Coordinates of C-alpha atoms in Angstrom, one line a residue:
M121 CA -0.4 0.1 -0.1
K122 CA 1.4 4.0 -0.7
S123 CA 1.4 6.4 1.1
K124 CA 0.0 9.2 1.5
I125 CA 2.4 11.6 1.1
K126 CA 4.4 9.8 -1.5
N127 CA 0.9 10.4 -4.2
Q128 CA 0.9 13.6 -2.7
R129 CA 4.3 14.5 -3.4
S130 CA 3.7 13.3 -7.2
K131 CA 0.7 15.1 -7.8
I132 CA 3.1 18.5 -7.1
K133 CA 3.2 20.8 -9.9
T134 CA 6.8 22.2 -11.2
F135 CA 7.3 24.8 -13.1
K136 CA 9.6 25.9 -16.6
L137 CA 11.2 28.5 -15.7
R138 CA 13.4 30.5 -18.7
L139 CA 14.6 31.9 -16.5
K140 CA 18.5 30.2 -14.9
V141 CA 20.6 31.1 -12.4
G142 CA 24.0 34.2 -13.2
D143 CA 20.7 36.0 -15.9
T144 CA 20.1 39.4 -14.8
V145 CA 17.0 40.4 -14.3
M146 CA 14.7 43.7 -13.8
V147 CA 12.1 44.1 -11.2
R148 CA 8.4 44.5 -13.6
S149 CA 6.0 45.1 -10.3
G150 CA 5.9 45.1 -6.8
K151 CA 7.5 47.2 -4.0
Y152 CA 11.9 46.8 -5.8
K153 CA 10.1 47.9 -8.9
G154 CA 13.0 49.3 -12.0
R155 CA 15.4 47.5 -10.0
T156 CA 17.7 45.2 -11.3
G157 CA 19.9 42.1 -9.7
K158 CA 21.3 38.1 -10.5
V159 CA 19.6 35.4 -10.5
L160 CA 21.5 33.5 -7.2
T161 CA 18.8 30.5 -6.9
V162 CA 15.8 29.0 -8.5
H163 CA 12.8 27.3 -7.8
P164 CA 10.8 26.2 -9.6
R165 CA 8.0 24.1 -6.6
L166 CA 7.8 27.6 -5.8
N167 CA 7.2 29.9 -9.0
K168 CA 9.5 32.4 -7.9
V169 CA 12.8 33.2 -7.9
T170 CA 15.3 34.5 -5.7
V171 CA 17.6 37.2 -6.8
E172 CA 21.1 39.1 -4.9
G173 CA 19.2 43.1 -2.9
I174 CA 15.7 42.3 -4.1
N175 CA 13.5 41.0 -0.9
I176 CA 15.6 42.0 1.3
V177 CA 14.2 40.6 5.3
K178 CA 16.0 41.0 8.3
K179 CA 15.6 37.7 10.5
H180 CA 15.7 38.4 14.3
L181 CA 18.4 35.9 16.3
K182 CA 17.8 34.5 19.2
P183 CA 20.7 34.3 21.3
T184 CA 22.3 30.6 21.2
R185 CA 25.4 29.2 22.9
A186 CA 26.6 29.4 18.9
N187 CA 25.8 32.3 18.8
P188 CA 25.5 33.9 22.8
R189 CA 24.9 37.5 21.5
G190 CA 22.0 36.5 18.4
G191 CA 21.5 39.8 16.8
I192 CA 19.6 40.4 13.1
I193 CA 20.5 39.7 10.0
E194 CA 19.2 40.2 6.0
L195 CA 18.5 37.4 3.9
N196 CA 17.0 37.9 0.0
Q197 CA 13.8 36.2 0.1
P198 CA 12.6 34.6 -2.5
I199 CA 10.2 36.4 -5.5
W200 CA 7.6 35.4 -8.1
I201 CA 8.8 35.0 -11.1
S202 CA 6.0 37.1 -12.7
K203 CA 7.1 40.3 -11.4
L204 CA 11.0 39.2 -13.5
G205 CA 12.4 40.6 -16.1
I206 CA 15.3 39.4 -18.6
H207 CA 17.6 43.1 -18.7
D208 CA 18.0 44.3 -21.9
S209 CA 20.8 46.6 -21.6
A210 CA 20.6 47.9 -24.9
K211 CA 16.7 49.3 -24.0
K212 CA 17.0 49.2 -20.1
K213 CA 13.9 48.0 -19.7
P214 CA 12.8 44.4 -19.1
S215 CA 11.7 41.8 -21.2
R216 CA 9.9 37.8 -21.5
V217 CA 12.0 35.1 -22.3
G218 CA 11.3 32.9 -26.1
F219 CA 12.7 30.5 -27.9
K220 CA 13.8 30.3 -31.1
L221 CA 15.7 27.1 -33.2
D222 CA 19.0 27.8 -34.6
K223 CA 20.3 26.4 -38.7
T224 CA 21.4 23.1 -36.5
G225 CA 18.2 22.5 -34.5
K226 CA 19.5 23.6 -31.0
K227 CA 16.8 25.6 -29.0
T228 CA 18.2 28.8 -27.8
R229 CA 16.6 32.0 -25.1
I230 CA 16.1 35.1 -26.3
M231 CA 14.6 38.8 -25.1
K232 CA 10.8 39.8 -26.9
T233 CA 11.7 42.7 -27.0
S234 CA 15.0 43.0 -29.2
G235 CA 15.3 39.9 -30.2
K236 CA 18.7 38.8 -29.0
E237 CA 20.1 35.9 -27.9
I238 CA 20.5 34.8 -24.1
K239 CA 24.0 34.1 -22.8

């Protein structure tokens, strides 16, 4: 008999994200609109991305034996991928990501605004 948890895990949807680690992205909407940063991590199951310098929160740490003073640290939290667009340096605007086939048949990512290939 299969466990209920195992069945539920297989039903979790993973999103196909078009952004990769290392891409320079620009925030399109929300509190950080207009800011740019590099993608640090990608979370396909959450449909979120962690971006350097965006969505920073302060975490209060209690004093412990390992850290006797405690304190406040700043962490990068994930942001919804729908709020982000790849940064088009030529037009200085966020762009959506599209796909194009090369002459060799290889699929490459392109910027929708300018048609340039994303490296």
